[in-house]
PDB file of C-alpha atoms and ligand atoms in Angstrom:
ATOM      1  CA  MET A   2       7.724  24.706   0.118  1.00 74.00           C
ATOM      2  CA  ALA A   3      11.539  25.867  -0.773  1.00 93.00           C
ATOM      3  CA  HIS A   4      13.547  23.263  -2.591  1.00 98.00           C
ATOM      4  CA  LYS A   5      16.477  21.605  -1.340  1.00 98.00           C
ATOM      5  CA  VAL A   6      19.747  21.488  -3.133  1.00 98.00           C
ATOM      6  CA  ALA A   7      21.888  18.048  -2.630  1.00 99.00           C
ATOM      7  CA  PRO A   8      25.451  18.490  -4.004  1.00 98.00           C
ATOM      8  CA  SER A   9      27.321  14.999  -5.264  1.00 98.00           C
ATOM      9  CA  ILE A  10      30.067  15.124  -3.897  1.00 98.00           C
ATOM     10  CA  LEU A  11      30.920  12.277  -6.701  1.00 98.00           C
ATOM     11  CA  ALA A  12      31.986  15.511  -8.894  1.00 98.00           C
ATOM     12  CA  ALA A  13      34.255  16.165  -6.035  1.00 98.00           C
ATOM     13  CA  ASP A  14      38.486  15.938  -5.309  1.00 97.00           C
ATOM     14  CA  PHE A  15      38.375  12.420  -3.863  1.00 98.00           C
ATOM     15  CA  SER A  16      42.002  12.995  -2.750  1.00 97.00           C
ATOM     16  CA  ASN A  17      40.405  15.765  -0.163  1.00 97.00           C
ATOM     17  CA  LEU A  18      37.344  14.619   0.543  1.00 98.00           C
ATOM     18  CA  GLN A  19      37.312  17.127   3.158  1.00 97.00           C
ATOM     19  CA  SER A  20      37.190  20.245   1.270  1.00 97.00           C
ATOM     20  CA  ALA A  21      34.145  18.974  -0.191  1.00 98.00           C
ATOM     21  CA  CYS A  22      32.811  19.048   3.065  1.00 98.00           C
ATOM     22  CA  ASN A  23      33.888  22.457   4.288  1.00 98.00           C
ATOM     23  CA  ILE A  24      32.158  23.689   1.046  1.00 98.00           C
ATOM     24  CA  ILE A  25      28.939  21.653   1.196  1.00 98.00           C
ATOM     25  CA  ASN A  26      29.234  22.506   4.830  1.00 98.00           C
ATOM     26  CA  HIS A  27      29.227  26.381   4.410  1.00 98.00           C
ATOM     27  CA  SER A  28      26.806  26.607   1.624  1.00 98.00           C
ATOM     28  CA  LYS A  29      23.154  26.728   1.085  1.00 98.00           C
ATOM     29  CA  ALA A  30      23.149  23.264   0.485  1.00 98.00           C
ATOM     30  CA  ASP A  31      20.484  20.957   2.266  1.00 98.00           C
ATOM     31  CA  TRP A  32      21.812  17.432   1.827  1.00 99.00           C
ATOM     32  CA  TYR A  33      25.062  15.606   0.741  1.00 99.00           C
ATOM     33  CA  HIS A  34      24.132  13.887  -2.248  1.00 99.00           C
ATOM     34  CA  ILE A  35      26.291  10.749  -1.771  1.00 99.00           C
ATOM     35  CA  ASP A  36      26.529   8.306  -5.051  1.00 99.00           C
ATOM     36  CA  VAL A  37      27.324   4.543  -4.156  1.00 99.00           C
ATOM     37  CA  MET A  38      27.794   2.074  -7.453  1.00 98.00           C
ATOM     38  CA  ASP A  39      28.896  -1.567  -7.237  1.00 98.00           C
ATOM     39  CA  GLY A  40      29.903  -2.351 -11.014  1.00 98.00           C
ATOM     40  CA  VAL A  41      27.049  -4.442 -11.588  1.00 98.00           C
ATOM     41  CA  PHE A  42      24.034  -2.539 -11.457  1.00 98.00           C
ATOM     42  CA  VAL A  43      25.734   0.413 -13.272  1.00 98.00           C
ATOM     43  CA  PRO A  44      29.051   0.123 -15.338  1.00 98.00           C
ATOM     44  CA  ASN A  45      30.923   1.873 -12.725  1.00 98.00           C
ATOM     45  CA  ILE A  46      32.457   1.521  -8.931  1.00 98.00           C
ATOM     46  CA  SER A  47      32.523   4.672  -6.674  1.00 98.00           C
ATOM     47  CA  PHE A  48      33.099   4.174  -3.364  1.00 98.00           C
ATOM     48  CA  GLY A  49      31.110   2.537  -0.029  1.00 98.00           C
ATOM     49  CA  LEU A  50      30.634   2.089   3.460  1.00 98.00           C
ATOM     50  CA  PRO A  51      34.467   3.187   4.876  1.00 98.00           C
ATOM     51  CA  VAL A  52      34.572   6.336   2.904  1.00 98.00           C
ATOM     52  CA  ILE A  53      30.737   7.597   4.287  1.00 98.00           C
ATOM     53  CA  LYS A  54      32.277   6.434   7.492  1.00 98.00           C
ATOM     54  CA  ALA A  55      35.134   8.666   7.160  1.00 98.00           C
ATOM     55  CA  ILE A  56      33.012  11.653   6.082  1.00 98.00           C
ATOM     56  CA  LYS A  57      30.036  11.534   8.306  1.00 98.00           C
ATOM     57  CA  PRO A  58      32.174  13.585  11.280  1.00 98.00           C
ATOM     58  CA  HIS A  59      33.214  16.181   8.842  1.00 98.00           C
ATOM     59  CA  ALA A  60      29.769  16.635   7.493  1.00 98.00           C
ATOM     60  CA  ASN A  61      26.792  18.959   9.217  1.00 98.00           C
ATOM     61  CA  LYS A  62      24.115  17.782   6.921  1.00 98.00           C
ATOM     62  CA  PRO A  63      22.099  14.609   6.211  1.00 98.00           C
ATOM     63  CA  PHE A  64      23.577  12.410   4.395  1.00 99.00           C
ATOM     64  CA  ASP A  65      20.805  11.373   1.063  1.00 99.00           C
ATOM     65  CA  VAL A  66      22.830   7.504   0.142  1.00 99.00           C
ATOM     66  CA  HIS A  67      22.218   6.796  -3.821  1.00 99.00           C
ATOM     67  CA  LEU A  68      22.589   2.896  -4.124  1.00 99.00           C
ATOM     68  CA  MET A  69      23.134   2.073  -7.452  1.00 99.00           C
ATOM     69  CA  ILE A  70      23.057  -1.472  -6.614  1.00 98.00           C
ATOM     70  CA  VAL A  71      21.918  -4.861  -6.575  1.00 98.00           C
ATOM     71  CA  GLU A  72      20.617  -6.798  -3.604  1.00 98.00           C
ATOM     72  CA  PRO A  73      20.740  -3.281  -1.936  1.00 98.00           C
ATOM     73  CA  ASP A  74      18.516  -5.346   1.283  1.00 98.00           C
ATOM     74  CA  ARG A  75      21.800  -6.812   2.129  1.00 98.00           C
ATOM     75  CA  TYR A  76      23.276  -3.409   3.256  1.00 98.00           C
ATOM     76  CA  ILE A  77      20.497  -1.714   4.913  1.00 98.00           C
ATOM     77  CA  LYS A  78      22.061  -1.834   8.473  1.00 98.00           C
ATOM     78  CA  ASP A  79      25.126  -0.967   7.154  1.00 99.00           C
ATOM     79  CA  PHE A  80      24.279   2.373   5.431  1.00 99.00           C
ATOM     80  CA  LYS A  81      22.314   3.530   8.499  1.00 98.00           C
ATOM     81  CA  SER A  82      25.672   2.505  10.749  1.00 98.00           C
ATOM     82  CA  VAL A  83      27.694   4.865   9.110  1.00 98.00           C
ATOM     83  CA  GLY A  84      25.311   7.796   8.878  1.00 98.00           C
ATOM     84  CA  ALA A  85      22.808   7.138   6.163  1.00 99.00           C
ATOM     85  CA  ASP A  86      19.278   9.650   6.690  1.00 99.00           C
ATOM     86  CA  VAL A  87      17.812   8.988   3.419  1.00 99.00           C
ATOM     87  CA  LEU A  88      18.431   5.918   1.709  1.00 99.00           C
ATOM     88  CA  THR A  89      17.595   5.085  -1.975  1.00 99.00           C
ATOM     89  CA  VAL A  90      16.842   2.125  -3.785  1.00 99.00           C
ATOM     90  CA  HIS A  91      16.829   1.415  -7.616  1.00 99.00           C
ATOM     91  CA  TYR A  92      13.500   0.681  -8.416  1.00 98.00           C
ATOM     92  CA  GLU A  93      15.019  -1.548 -11.454  1.00 98.00           C
ATOM     93  CA  ALA A  94      17.169  -3.369  -8.456  1.00 98.00           C
ATOM     94  CA  CYS A  95      14.414  -4.692  -6.382  1.00 98.00           C
ATOM     95  CA  ASN A  96      12.188  -7.368  -6.512  1.00 98.00           C
ATOM     96  CA  HIS A  97      10.289  -6.633  -3.169  1.00 98.00           C
ATOM     97  CA  LEU A  98      10.173  -3.212  -3.355  1.00 98.00           C
ATOM     98  CA  HIS A  99       7.491  -2.715  -0.338  1.00 98.00           C
ATOM     99  CA  ARG A 100       9.601  -4.702   1.719  1.00 98.00           C
ATOM    100  CA  THR A 101      12.678  -3.184   1.205  1.00 98.00           C
ATOM    101  CA  ILE A 102      10.959   0.669   1.810  1.00 98.00           C
ATOM    102  CA  HIS A 103       9.659  -0.725   4.684  1.00 98.00           C
ATOM    103  CA  ALA A 104      13.055  -2.296   6.169  1.00 98.00           C
ATOM    104  CA  ILE A 105      14.740   0.993   5.548  1.00 99.00           C
ATOM    105  CA  LYS A 106      11.996   2.848   7.503  1.00 98.00           C
ATOM    106  CA  GLU A 107      12.665   0.334  10.228  1.00 98.00           C
ATOM    107  CA  GLU A 108      16.094   1.463  10.575  1.00 98.00           C
ATOM    108  CA  GLY A 109      14.224   5.384  10.939  1.00 98.00           C
ATOM    109  CA  MET A 110      15.943   6.161   7.588  1.00 99.00           C
ATOM    110  CA  GLN A 111      14.138   7.909   5.173  1.00 98.00           C
ATOM    111  CA  ALA A 112      12.774   5.849   2.226  1.00 99.00           C
ATOM    112  CA  GLY A 113      13.713   6.629  -1.099  1.00 99.00           C
ATOM    113  CA  VAL A 114      13.089   4.891  -4.784  1.00 99.00           C
ATOM    114  CA  ALA A 115      14.929   5.906  -8.166  1.00 99.00           C
ATOM    115  CA  LEU A 116      13.823   5.523 -11.339  1.00 98.00           C
ATOM    116  CA  ASN A 117      15.905   4.968 -14.558  1.00 98.00           C
ATOM    117  CA  PRO A 118      14.862   7.056 -17.241  1.00 98.00           C
ATOM    118  CA  HIS A 119      12.983   4.275 -19.225  1.00 98.00           C
ATOM    119  CA  THR A 120      10.987   3.539 -15.805  1.00 98.00           C
ATOM    120  CA  PRO A 121       7.221   5.103 -16.209  1.00 98.00           C
ATOM    121  CA  ILE A 122       6.088   6.949 -13.276  1.00 98.00           C
ATOM    122  CA  ASN A 123       2.880   4.987 -13.035  1.00 97.00           C
ATOM    123  CA  PHE A 124       4.680   1.670 -12.134  1.00 98.00           C
ATOM    124  CA  LEU A 125       5.224   3.472  -8.214  1.00 98.00           C
ATOM    125  CA  LYS A 126       1.355   3.763  -7.951  1.00 97.00           C
ATOM    126  CA  ASP A 127       1.053   1.215  -5.796  1.00 97.00           C
ATOM    127  CA  VAL A 128       3.879   2.652  -3.404  1.00 98.00           C
ATOM    128  CA  ILE A 129       3.754   5.839  -3.356  1.00 98.00           C
ATOM    129  CA  GLN A 130       2.165   6.099  -0.249  1.00 98.00           C
ATOM    130  CA  ASP A 131       5.347   4.147   1.458  1.00 98.00           C
ATOM    131  CA  ILE A 132       8.068   6.353  -0.254  1.00 98.00           C
ATOM    132  CA  ASP A 133       9.918   9.557   1.224  1.00 98.00           C
ATOM    133  CA  LEU A 134      11.360  10.265  -1.969  1.00 98.00           C
ATOM    134  CA  VAL A 135      11.425   9.449  -5.376  1.00 99.00           C
ATOM    135  CA  CYS A 136      15.385  10.257  -7.147  1.00 99.00           C
ATOM    136  CA  MET A 137      13.924  10.860 -10.691  1.00 98.00           C
ATOM    137  CA  MET A 138      17.066   9.750 -12.833  1.00 99.00           C
ATOM    138  CA  SER A 139      17.425  12.352 -15.538  1.00 99.00           C
ATOM    139  CA  VAL A 140      20.631  10.747 -16.752  1.00 98.00           C
ATOM    140  CA  ASN A 141      21.556   6.862 -17.238  1.00 98.00           C
ATOM    141  CA  PRO A 142      22.843   6.650 -13.681  1.00 98.00           C
ATOM    142  CA  GLY A 143      26.501   5.511 -13.637  1.00 98.00           C
ATOM    143  CA  PHE A 144      28.707   8.449 -13.857  1.00 98.00           C
ATOM    144  CA  GLY A 145      28.121  12.223 -13.388  1.00 98.00           C
ATOM    145  CA  GLY A 146      28.906  14.973 -15.970  1.00 98.00           C
ATOM    146  CA  GLN A 147      26.252  13.372 -18.549  1.00 98.00           C
ATOM    147  CA  SER A 148      23.745  15.218 -20.563  1.00 98.00           C
ATOM    148  CA  PHE A 149      20.115  15.946 -18.828  1.00 98.00           C
ATOM    149  CA  ILE A 150      17.781  14.405 -20.471  1.00 98.00           C
ATOM    150  CA  GLU A 151      14.482  16.356 -21.467  1.00 98.00           C
ATOM    151  CA  LYS A 152      11.432  14.246 -21.535  1.00 98.00           C
ATOM    152  CA  THR A 153      12.385  14.241 -17.385  1.00 98.00           C
ATOM    153  CA  TYR A 154      10.523  17.417 -17.204  1.00 98.00           C
ATOM    154  CA  GLY A 155       6.874  15.850 -18.653  1.00 98.00           C
ATOM    155  CA  LYS A 156       7.564  12.588 -15.872  1.00 98.00           C
ATOM    156  CA  VAL A 157       7.988  15.316 -12.943  1.00 98.00           C
ATOM    157  CA  GLU A 158       4.648  16.181 -14.260  1.00 98.00           C
ATOM    158  CA  GLU A 159       2.989  13.085 -14.146  1.00 98.00           C
ATOM    159  CA  LEU A 160       4.823  12.444 -10.797  1.00 98.00           C
ATOM    160  CA  LYS A 161       3.979  15.467  -9.031  1.00 98.00           C
ATOM    161  CA  GLU A 162       0.081  14.511 -10.467  1.00 98.00           C
ATOM    162  CA  LEU A 163       0.367  11.074  -8.866  1.00 98.00           C
ATOM    163  CA  ILE A 164       1.798  12.770  -5.487  1.00 98.00           C
ATOM    164  CA  LEU A 165      -1.325  15.243  -5.649  1.00 98.00           C
ATOM    165  CA  LYS A 166      -4.024  12.429  -6.287  1.00 97.00           C
ATOM    166  CA  THR A 167      -2.521  10.364  -3.522  1.00 97.00           C
ATOM    167  CA  ASN A 168      -2.362  12.795  -1.194  1.00 97.00           C
ATOM    168  CA  THR A 169       0.821  12.224  -0.132  1.00 97.00           C
ATOM    169  CA  ASN A 170       4.261  13.957   0.899  1.00 96.00           C
ATOM    170  CA  THR A 171       6.775  12.326  -1.164  1.00 98.00           C
ATOM    171  CA  LEU A 172       9.432  14.789  -2.523  1.00 98.00           C
ATOM    172  CA  ILE A 173      10.597  14.316  -5.958  1.00 98.00           C
ATOM    173  CA  GLU A 174      14.486  14.852  -6.295  1.00 99.00           C
ATOM    174  CA  ILE A 175      16.324  15.572 -10.083  1.00 99.00           C
ATOM    175  CA  ASP A 176      19.552  13.843 -10.470  1.00 99.00           C
ATOM    176  CA  GLY A 177      21.956  14.144 -13.227  1.00 98.00           C
ATOM    177  CA  GLY A 178      22.641  17.299 -15.577  1.00 98.00           C
ATOM    178  CA  VAL A 179      21.122  19.694 -13.187  1.00 98.00           C
ATOM    179  CA  SER A 180      22.857  22.724 -14.067  1.00 98.00           C
ATOM    180  CA  SER A 181      21.353  26.445 -13.288  1.00 97.00           C
ATOM    181  CA  SER A 182      19.852  25.715 -17.577  1.00 97.00           C
ATOM    182  CA  ASN A 183      17.304  23.562 -16.361  1.00 98.00           C
ATOM    183  CA  ALA A 184      17.058  24.307 -12.260  1.00 98.00           C
ATOM    184  CA  GLU A 185      14.029  26.723 -12.610  1.00 98.00           C
ATOM    185  CA  LYS A 186      11.816  24.935 -14.765  1.00 98.00           C
ATOM    186  CA  LEU A 187      12.293  21.736 -13.136  1.00 98.00           C
ATOM    187  CA  ILE A 188      11.107  23.439  -9.598  1.00 98.00           C
ATOM    188  CA  GLU A 189       7.793  25.096 -11.819  1.00 97.00           C
ATOM    189  CA  LYS A 190       6.968  21.487 -12.815  1.00 98.00           C
ATOM    190  CA  GLY A 191       7.218  19.897  -8.836  1.00 98.00           C
ATOM    191  CA  ALA A 192      11.168  19.257  -8.233  1.00 98.00           C
ATOM    192  CA  ASP A 193      11.904  19.017  -4.318  1.00 98.00           C
ATOM    193  CA  VAL A 194      15.732  18.304  -4.350  1.00 98.00           C
ATOM    194  CA  LEU A 195      17.801  19.066  -7.016  1.00 98.00           C
ATOM    195  CA  VAL A 196      20.868  17.044  -7.124  1.00 99.00           C
ATOM    196  CA  ALA A 197      23.697  18.502  -8.433  1.00 98.00           C
ATOM    197  CA  GLY A 198      27.775  17.288  -8.865  1.00 98.00           C
ATOM    198  CA  SER A 199      29.754  18.570 -11.841  1.00 98.00           C
ATOM    199  CA  PHE A 200      27.436  21.608 -11.915  1.00 98.00           C
ATOM    200  CA  VAL A 201      29.099  22.390  -8.834  1.00 98.00           C
ATOM    201  CA  PHE A 202      32.107  21.112  -8.062  1.00 98.00           C
ATOM    202  CA  LYS A 203      33.629  21.883 -11.516  1.00 98.00           C
ATOM    203  CA  SER A 204      32.255  25.351 -11.057  1.00 98.00           C
ATOM    204  CA  GLU A 205      34.728  28.218 -10.163  1.00 98.00           C
ATOM    205  CA  ASN A 206      32.985  28.698  -6.641  1.00 98.00           C
ATOM    206  CA  PRO A 207      31.252  25.381  -5.611  1.00 98.00           C
ATOM    207  CA  VAL A 208      30.071  27.632  -2.515  1.00 98.00           C
ATOM    208  CA  GLU A 209      28.233  30.051  -4.886  1.00 98.00           C
ATOM    209  CA  THR A 210      27.189  27.905  -7.231  1.00 98.00           C
ATOM    210  CA  ILE A 211      25.017  26.218  -4.243  1.00 98.00           C
ATOM    211  CA  ASN A 212      23.902  29.512  -3.011  1.00 98.00           C
ATOM    212  CA  ARG A 213      22.687  30.231  -6.747  1.00 98.00           C
ATOM    213  CA  LEU A 214      20.834  27.166  -6.694  1.00 98.00           C
ATOM    214  CA  ALA A 215      19.507  27.222  -3.111  1.00 98.00           C
ATOM    215  CA  SER A 216      17.866  30.616  -4.246  1.00 97.00           C
ATOM    216  CA  ILE A 217      16.099  29.942  -7.260  1.00 96.00           C
ATOM    217  CA  SER A 218      12.555  30.833  -7.287  1.00 84.00           C
ATOM    218  CA  HIS A 219       9.871  30.388 -10.251  1.00 69.00           C
TER     219      HIS A 219
HETATM  220  C1  DX5 B 414      24.765   9.417 -11.275  1.00 50.35           C
HETATM  221  C2  DX5 B 414      24.551  10.083 -10.039  1.00 50.35           C
HETATM  222  C3  DX5 B 414      24.481  11.456  -9.901  1.00 50.35           C
HETATM  223  C4  DX5 B 414      25.795  11.741 -10.360  1.00 50.35           C
HETATM  224  C5  DX5 B 414      25.019  13.445 -10.870  1.00 50.35           C
HETATM  225  O1  DX5 B 414      24.722   7.872 -11.556  1.00 50.35           O
HETATM  226  O2  DX5 B 414      23.521   9.131  -9.762  1.00 50.35           O
HETATM  227  O3  DX5 B 414      24.071  12.010  -8.573  1.00 50.35           O
HETATM  228  O4  DX5 B 414      26.662  12.360  -9.171  1.00 50.35           O
HETATM  229  O5  DX5 B 414      26.339  13.929 -11.265  1.00 50.35           O
HETATM  230  P1  DX5 B 414      25.998  15.048 -12.438  1.00 50.35           P
HETATM  231  O6  DX5 B 414      25.575  16.433 -11.524  1.00 50.35           O
HETATM  232  O7  DX5 B 414      27.475  15.913 -12.563  1.00 50.35           O
HETATM  233  O8  DX5 B 414      25.081  14.424 -13.769  1.00 50.35           O
HETATM  234 ZN1   ZN B 415      22.702  10.186  -7.179  1.00 50.35          ZN
END
């Protein structure tokens, strides 16, 4: 299966999000990656529901919403109503992960679970069959523009093994420090979705950068 590319608008110019939408719409990107930070789960605040609602009418691709917030259960319906298609919660933020995953699916969204770099893959072994996507953090969440953590490759391999063993269709998404220098190896190890923020939006030609990430083969 061809991999997907999900540019993160966290690295876009917030004073002109319509331009970020145009870039993503007219590129080979598959999804919008949308990072919501609450200043509690992570030491940064990004944006929330009203901003997502505002950009939805300008977007022509699904919204992959990454919640870096505590108590995500409180907002599942709200994120559905502003246009989330994939809703990802953090393993570390959920006491009742199985319930949360099913609440997301009941709203008609795909359910994602994000893992911080320190969280072992095998913590997902009893829920992997319920998850549509695992977002593997390859940086500590909270900020764009950080360096890729090399240990991620081994974790991708381990997760791929678990997915194959349990015969599920769960997608592996990599988030943080993704660029042309690690994309190919990540795909080779089993990555299905590449999130890229700074590498795309700080580049000279973001559409071309997205298209290059999309056309990588291994
Ligand atoms: C980090 C966010 C990422 C971020 C990635 O907490 O979850 O999605 O936007 O940005 P880059 O690609 O710049 O590391
Ligand atoms: Zn993210």
